[in-house]
Amino acid sequence: MPFLGQDWRSPGWRWVKTEDGWKRCEPFTPALEDGNNQLNDLSHTVIITGDDENEEVYNTEDCEFAAKKRKKDHFRNNTDSQCFYREKWIYVHKESTKERHGYCTLGEAFNRLDFSSAIQDIRRFNYVVKLLQLIAKSQLTSLSGAAQKNYFNILDKIVQKVMEDQYNPRLIKDLLQDLSSTLCILIRGVGKSVLVGNINIWICRLETILLWQQQLKNLQMNKQVNNGLTLSDLPLHMLNNILYRFSDGWDIITLGQVTPTLYMLSEDRQLWKKLCQYHFAEKQFCRHLIPSEKGHIDWKLMYFALQKYYPIKEQYGDTLHFCRHCSILFWKDTGHPCTASDPNTCLMPVSPQHFIDLFKF
């Protein structure tokens, strides 16, 4: 008999009528059925296990409980029965309706938007790391158990990717530093009352984070041997154009440490002035003027001074998008089933902070 839940479009569960009333019929495999039959055939009320000195007594209810637990563990560990979403989008709704019951959570978003695969895309890597960093700073205490598990699984994959590919280790170091600082404050302070889950689990997670930090600290960059054209062989104007493409001051400093020529180009006052003008407004300059010894404005120091007081513009190769018509969050290249006449006019890029705001209730 089909069972119609609160969502009338859902397939519902399959129910059977017994002497004790209606019970839900769960799917099972022949191997699981054989195991359950063995447990059901045990008509004894006493089971002796282990040595004679250590006897444990179970009644029939315990046997039934063991059978149910065995079935649950079987489906939990069976990869064939796990749910994988083909659509990499999620409907964002903040209230219950007749058609949709409940709320969207961060844990659901991690699964549906497939962040585990997103970090393998170089265009989305920085976006996902920034998102995890913002969650570490402000939303760690609001994560459910499932969201915690997804969060640290994604974090583990990020660390492993950086260790293997040596891609942007500074970014993940900042993330781990913020995460460890937040956890130290919560665990030593009021962790037992604000963190979801056992406090010992969070202590183990903190130890894992400290281990990751040590591994990244000892990370040795692989020296690539290439007999072809290198960065140093490019003309000065091309190297200068590359530096002007950077939007992060630390990236400019890091590149300037490669060769003396790049260091000279990275110290150009005009370069840092353009960077300040890109990230900050002119009114903000007047409040934090830093003249040099020659009386000129030190734009390099100005950039890092302004960065302490004002947020910088964020640039990502690919971001999540939100459809105002369908209220759906999705990756732009994967698309979503939009019903608007002109879907492109309904799209809105979603920053990491905006993503978190969508799931605040």
Coordinates of C-alpha atoms in Angstrom, one line a residue:
M1 CA 0.0 0.0 0.0
P2 CA 1.5 3.4 -0.9
F3 CA 1.7 5.9 1.9
L4 CA 1.1 9.6 1.0
G5 CA 3.2 11.9 3.2
Q6 CA 3.0 15.6 3.7
D7 CA 4.5 16.1 0.2
W8 CA 1.8 14.6 -2.0
R9 CA 4.3 14.2 -4.9
S10 CA 6.7 12.0 -3.0
P11 CA 6.7 8.3 -3.7
G12 CA 6.3 7.6 0.1
W13 CA 7.1 4.4 1.9
R14 CA 5.7 0.9 1.4
W15 CA 3.6 -0.2 4.4
V16 CA 2.2 -3.6 5.3
K17 CA -0.6 -4.4 7.8
T18 CA 0.3 -6.7 10.7
E19 CA -1.4 -7.8 14.0
D20 CA 0.4 -4.9 15.8
G21 CA -0.7 -2.3 13.2
W22 CA 0.8 -0.9 10.0
K23 CA 4.6 -1.2 9.7
R24 CA 7.0 0.2 7.2
C25 CA 8.4 -2.4 4.8
E26 CA 12.1 -1.8 4.2
P27 CA 14.1 -3.2 1.2
F28 CA 16.6 -5.9 2.0
T29 CA 19.1 -8.1 0.3
P30 CA 19.2 -12.0 0.3
A31 CA 22.4 -11.9 2.4
L32 CA 20.7 -9.6 4.9
E33 CA 17.6 -11.8 4.9
D34 CA 19.7 -14.9 5.7
G35 CA 21.3 -13.1 8.6
N36 CA 18.0 -12.0 10.0
N37 CA 16.5 -15.5 9.7
Q38 CA 19.4 -16.8 11.7
L39 CA 18.6 -14.3 14.4
N40 CA 14.9 -14.9 14.3
D41 CA 15.4 -18.7 14.5
L42 CA 17.0 -18.3 17.9
S43 CA 14.1 -19.1 20.2
H44 CA 16.3 -19.3 23.4
T45 CA 16.0 -16.4 25.8
V46 CA 19.6 -16.8 26.9
I47 CA 22.7 -16.6 24.7
I48 CA 26.1 -17.4 26.2
T49 CA 29.0 -15.6 24.6
G50 CA 32.7 -15.6 25.3
D51 CA 34.3 -17.5 28.2
D52 CA 32.3 -19.2 31.0
E53 CA 33.4 -16.5 33.4
N54 CA 32.1 -13.7 31.1
E55 CA 28.5 -14.6 30.3
E56 CA 26.2 -12.1 28.7
V57 CA 22.4 -12.7 28.8
Y58 CA 20.1 -11.4 26.1
N59 CA 16.4 -11.8 25.8
T60 CA 14.3 -12.0 22.6
E61 CA 13.9 -8.2 22.4
D62 CA 17.7 -7.8 22.4
C63 CA 17.8 -10.2 19.4
E64 CA 15.3 -8.1 17.5
F65 CA 17.2 -5.0 18.3
A66 CA 20.5 -6.6 17.1
A67 CA 18.7 -7.6 13.9
K68 CA 17.5 -4.1 13.3
K69 CA 20.9 -2.6 14.1
R70 CA 22.6 -5.0 11.7
K71 CA 20.2 -4.1 9.0
K72 CA 20.8 -0.4 9.6
D73 CA 24.6 -0.8 9.6
H74 CA 24.3 -2.9 6.4
F75 CA 22.6 -0.1 4.5
R76 CA 24.8 2.5 6.0
N77 CA 28.0 0.8 4.8
N78 CA 26.6 -0.5 1.5
T79 CA 27.8 1.9 -1.2
D80 CA 25.1 0.6 -3.6
S81 CA 22.3 1.8 -1.3
Q82 CA 23.8 5.2 -0.7
C83 CA 22.0 8.2 -2.2
F84 CA 23.9 10.2 -4.9
Y85 CA 22.4 13.3 -6.4
R86 CA 22.7 13.7 -10.1
E87 CA 21.4 17.2 -10.1
K88 CA 24.0 19.6 -8.7
W89 CA 21.6 22.2 -7.5
I90 CA 19.4 22.8 -4.5
Y91 CA 16.1 24.6 -4.0
V92 CA 16.6 27.3 -1.3
H93 CA 13.4 27.8 0.8
K94 CA 13.1 29.3 4.2
E95 CA 9.6 28.2 5.1
S96 CA 7.4 25.1 4.9
T97 CA 4.7 24.8 2.2
K98 CA 2.2 22.2 1.2
E99 CA 4.6 21.0 -1.6
R100 CA 7.8 21.3 0.4
H101 CA 8.3 20.5 4.0
G102 CA 11.2 21.6 6.2
Y103 CA 14.2 23.8 5.6
C104 CA 17.4 23.7 3.6
T105 CA 20.6 23.3 5.7
L106 CA 24.3 23.6 5.1
G107 CA 24.7 19.9 5.3
E108 CA 22.2 19.4 2.4
A109 CA 24.0 22.1 0.4
F110 CA 27.3 20.3 0.8
N111 CA 25.9 17.1 -0.6
R112 CA 23.7 18.5 -3.4
L113 CA 26.2 21.0 -4.7
D114 CA 29.0 18.4 -4.6
F115 CA 31.7 20.5 -3.0
S116 CA 33.9 17.4 -2.8
S117 CA 34.2 17.4 -6.6
A118 CA 34.3 21.2 -6.8
I119 CA 37.7 21.4 -5.1
Q120 CA 39.1 19.4 -8.0
D121 CA 38.2 22.2 -10.3
I122 CA 40.9 24.9 -10.2
R123 CA 38.3 27.5 -11.0
R124 CA 36.2 26.6 -7.9
F125 CA 39.0 25.7 -5.4
N126 CA 39.5 29.2 -4.0
Y127 CA 35.8 29.7 -3.7
V128 CA 35.2 26.6 -1.7
V129 CA 38.2 27.3 0.6
K130 CA 37.0 30.8 1.3
L131 CA 33.5 29.4 2.1
L132 CA 35.0 26.9 4.6
Q133 CA 37.0 29.7 6.1
L134 CA 34.0 31.9 6.7
I135 CA 32.1 29.0 8.3
A136 CA 35.1 28.3 10.6
K137 CA 35.0 31.9 11.7
S138 CA 31.3 32.4 12.4
Q139 CA 29.1 29.3 11.7
L140 CA 30.9 26.5 13.3
T141 CA 28.6 26.2 16.2
S142 CA 25.5 26.1 14.0
L143 CA 26.6 23.0 12.0
S144 CA 24.6 19.9 12.5
G145 CA 26.2 16.5 12.9
A146 CA 25.9 15.7 9.2
A147 CA 27.2 19.1 8.2
Q148 CA 30.2 18.7 10.5
K149 CA 31.0 15.4 8.9
N150 CA 30.7 16.8 5.4
Y151 CA 32.7 19.9 6.3
F152 CA 35.7 17.9 7.6
N153 CA 35.5 15.4 4.8
I154 CA 35.8 18.2 2.3
L155 CA 38.6 19.8 4.4
D156 CA 40.5 16.5 4.4
K157 CA 40.3 16.3 0.6
I158 CA 41.5 19.9 0.3
V159 CA 44.6 19.2 2.4
Q160 CA 45.4 16.1 0.5
K161 CA 45.1 18.0 -2.8
V162 CA 47.5 20.7 -1.6
M163 CA 49.9 18.1 -0.4
E164 CA 49.9 16.3 -3.7
D165 CA 49.7 19.2 -6.1
Q166 CA 51.3 22.0 -4.0
Y167 CA 48.5 24.2 -5.2
N168 CA 48.0 27.5 -3.2
P169 CA 49.2 26.2 0.3
R170 CA 49.0 29.7 1.8
L171 CA 45.2 29.7 1.3
I172 CA 44.7 26.5 3.2
K173 CA 47.2 27.5 5.9
D174 CA 45.0 30.6 6.6
L175 CA 41.9 28.4 6.7
L176 CA 43.4 25.9 9.2
Q177 CA 44.8 28.8 11.3
D178 CA 41.3 30.3 11.6
L179 CA 39.7 27.0 12.3
S180 CA 42.2 26.0 15.0
S181 CA 41.9 29.4 16.7
T182 CA 38.1 29.1 16.7
L183 CA 38.1 25.6 18.1
C184 CA 40.6 26.4 20.8
I185 CA 38.4 29.2 22.0
L186 CA 35.2 27.1 21.9
I187 CA 36.7 24.0 23.5
R188 CA 38.5 25.8 26.3
G189 CA 35.6 28.2 26.9
V190 CA 32.0 27.1 26.6
G191 CA 32.5 24.3 24.1
K192 CA 30.3 21.8 25.8
S193 CA 27.3 24.1 25.5
V194 CA 27.6 25.5 22.0
L195 CA 29.3 22.8 19.9
V196 CA 27.0 20.1 18.5
G197 CA 28.3 16.6 19.4
N198 CA 30.6 15.1 21.9
I199 CA 33.4 17.4 23.1
N200 CA 36.0 14.6 22.7
I201 CA 35.2 14.4 19.0
W202 CA 36.0 18.1 18.6
I203 CA 39.3 17.6 20.5
C204 CA 40.2 14.8 18.1
R205 CA 39.3 17.1 15.2
L206 CA 41.5 19.8 16.7
E207 CA 44.4 17.4 16.9
T208 CA 43.9 16.4 13.3
I209 CA 44.0 20.1 12.3
L210 CA 47.2 20.6 14.2
L211 CA 48.7 17.6 12.4
W212 CA 47.6 19.1 9.0
Q213 CA 49.3 22.4 9.9
Q214 CA 52.5 20.6 10.7
Q215 CA 52.4 18.7 7.4
L216 CA 51.8 21.9 5.4
K217 CA 54.6 23.5 7.4
N218 CA 57.0 20.8 6.3
L219 CA 55.7 20.8 2.7
Q220 CA 58.5 20.8 0.2
M221 CA 57.7 22.3 -3.2
N222 CA 58.8 20.0 -6.1
K223 CA 61.3 21.6 -8.3
Q224 CA 60.2 21.2 -11.9
V225 CA 62.9 20.5 -14.5
N226 CA 62.0 22.2 -17.8
N227 CA 64.4 22.8 -20.6
G228 CA 62.0 25.0 -22.5
L229 CA 60.9 28.6 -22.1
T230 CA 60.6 29.8 -18.5
L231 CA 59.1 32.8 -16.8
S232 CA 62.5 34.5 -16.5
D233 CA 62.9 34.4 -20.3
L234 CA 59.9 36.6 -21.0
P235 CA 60.4 40.3 -21.8
L236 CA 60.0 42.9 -19.1
H237 CA 56.8 44.3 -20.4
M238 CA 55.2 40.9 -20.4
L239 CA 56.3 40.2 -16.8
N240 CA 55.0 43.6 -15.8
N241 CA 51.6 42.8 -17.4
I242 CA 51.5 39.5 -15.5
L243 CA 52.0 41.3 -12.2
Y244 CA 49.3 43.8 -13.0
R245 CA 46.8 40.9 -13.4
F246 CA 47.2 39.9 -9.8
S247 CA 44.6 41.0 -7.3
D248 CA 46.3 39.8 -4.1
G249 CA 49.2 41.7 -2.7
W250 CA 50.7 38.5 -1.1
D251 CA 50.8 36.9 -4.6
I252 CA 52.8 39.8 -5.9
I253 CA 55.3 39.6 -3.0
T254 CA 55.6 35.8 -3.5
L255 CA 56.3 36.1 -7.2
G256 CA 58.8 38.9 -6.5
Q257 CA 60.9 36.4 -4.5
V258 CA 61.6 34.2 -7.5
T259 CA 64.2 36.4 -9.3
P260 CA 65.8 39.8 -8.8
T261 CA 64.1 41.1 -11.9
L262 CA 60.6 40.1 -10.6
Y263 CA 61.5 41.6 -7.3
M264 CA 62.3 44.9 -8.9
L265 CA 59.0 44.9 -10.8
S266 CA 57.0 43.9 -7.7
E267 CA 58.3 47.0 -5.9
D268 CA 56.9 49.4 -8.5
R269 CA 54.8 52.2 -6.8
Q270 CA 52.4 52.4 -9.7
L271 CA 51.6 48.7 -9.4
W272 CA 50.6 49.0 -5.7
K273 CA 48.7 52.2 -6.4
K274 CA 46.6 50.4 -9.0
L275 CA 46.0 47.6 -6.5
C276 CA 44.8 50.0 -3.8
Q277 CA 42.5 51.8 -6.3
Y278 CA 41.0 48.5 -7.3
H279 CA 40.2 47.3 -3.8
F280 CA 39.5 50.5 -1.9
A281 CA 37.7 53.8 -2.3
E282 CA 39.4 57.2 -2.5
K283 CA 37.8 58.3 0.8
Q284 CA 39.5 55.4 2.6
F285 CA 42.9 56.5 1.3
C286 CA 42.6 59.9 3.1
R287 CA 42.1 58.2 6.5
H288 CA 45.3 56.1 6.3
L289 CA 47.9 58.1 4.4
I290 CA 51.4 56.6 4.8
P291 CA 54.1 58.9 3.3
S292 CA 57.6 57.5 2.6
E293 CA 60.9 59.1 3.6
K294 CA 60.9 61.0 0.3
G295 CA 57.5 62.4 0.9
H296 CA 55.7 60.2 -1.5
I297 CA 52.8 57.9 -0.6
D298 CA 54.0 54.3 0.2
W299 CA 51.3 52.5 -1.7
K300 CA 52.6 49.1 -0.7
L301 CA 52.2 49.8 3.0
M302 CA 49.0 51.6 2.3
Y303 CA 47.5 48.4 0.8
F304 CA 48.3 46.3 3.8
A305 CA 47.1 49.0 6.2
L306 CA 43.8 49.4 4.4
Q307 CA 43.4 45.6 4.3
K308 CA 43.2 45.5 8.1
Y309 CA 40.3 47.9 8.2
Y310 CA 38.3 47.2 5.0
P311 CA 37.5 44.0 3.0
I312 CA 39.1 43.6 -0.3
K313 CA 37.3 42.6 -3.5
E314 CA 37.0 38.9 -4.1
Q315 CA 37.8 37.3 -7.4
Y316 CA 37.0 33.7 -8.3
G317 CA 37.2 31.7 -11.5
D318 CA 33.8 30.2 -10.9
T319 CA 31.1 30.9 -8.4
L320 CA 27.7 29.5 -7.4
H321 CA 24.7 31.3 -8.9
F322 CA 21.2 31.9 -7.6
C323 CA 18.1 32.0 -9.8
R324 CA 15.7 34.6 -8.5
H325 CA 12.9 33.1 -10.5
C326 CA 13.2 29.5 -9.3
S327 CA 15.0 30.1 -5.9
I328 CA 17.6 27.5 -6.9
L329 CA 21.3 27.6 -6.1
F330 CA 23.6 25.9 -8.6
W331 CA 26.9 25.9 -10.4
K332 CA 26.5 27.9 -13.6
D333 CA 28.0 25.3 -16.0
T334 CA 25.8 22.5 -14.6
G335 CA 22.6 24.5 -15.0
H336 CA 19.2 23.9 -13.5
P337 CA 15.6 23.3 -14.7
C338 CA 14.6 27.0 -15.0
T339 CA 11.1 27.9 -16.1
A340 CA 11.7 31.5 -16.8
S341 CA 11.4 32.8 -20.4
D342 CA 14.9 34.4 -20.2
P343 CA 16.9 32.5 -17.6
N344 CA 20.0 34.7 -17.9
T345 CA 18.2 37.7 -16.6
C346 CA 17.3 35.9 -13.4
L347 CA 20.9 34.7 -12.5
M348 CA 22.8 36.3 -9.7
P349 CA 26.4 35.3 -8.7
V350 CA 26.6 34.3 -5.0
S351 CA 29.7 35.2 -3.0
P352 CA 30.8 32.9 -0.1
Q353 CA 29.3 35.3 2.5
H354 CA 26.0 35.4 0.6
F355 CA 26.0 31.7 0.4
I356 CA 26.1 31.5 4.2
D357 CA 23.5 34.2 4.6
L358 CA 21.1 32.1 2.5
F359 CA 21.2 29.3 5.1
K360 CA 20.8 31.5 8.2
F361 CA 17.5 31.1 9.9

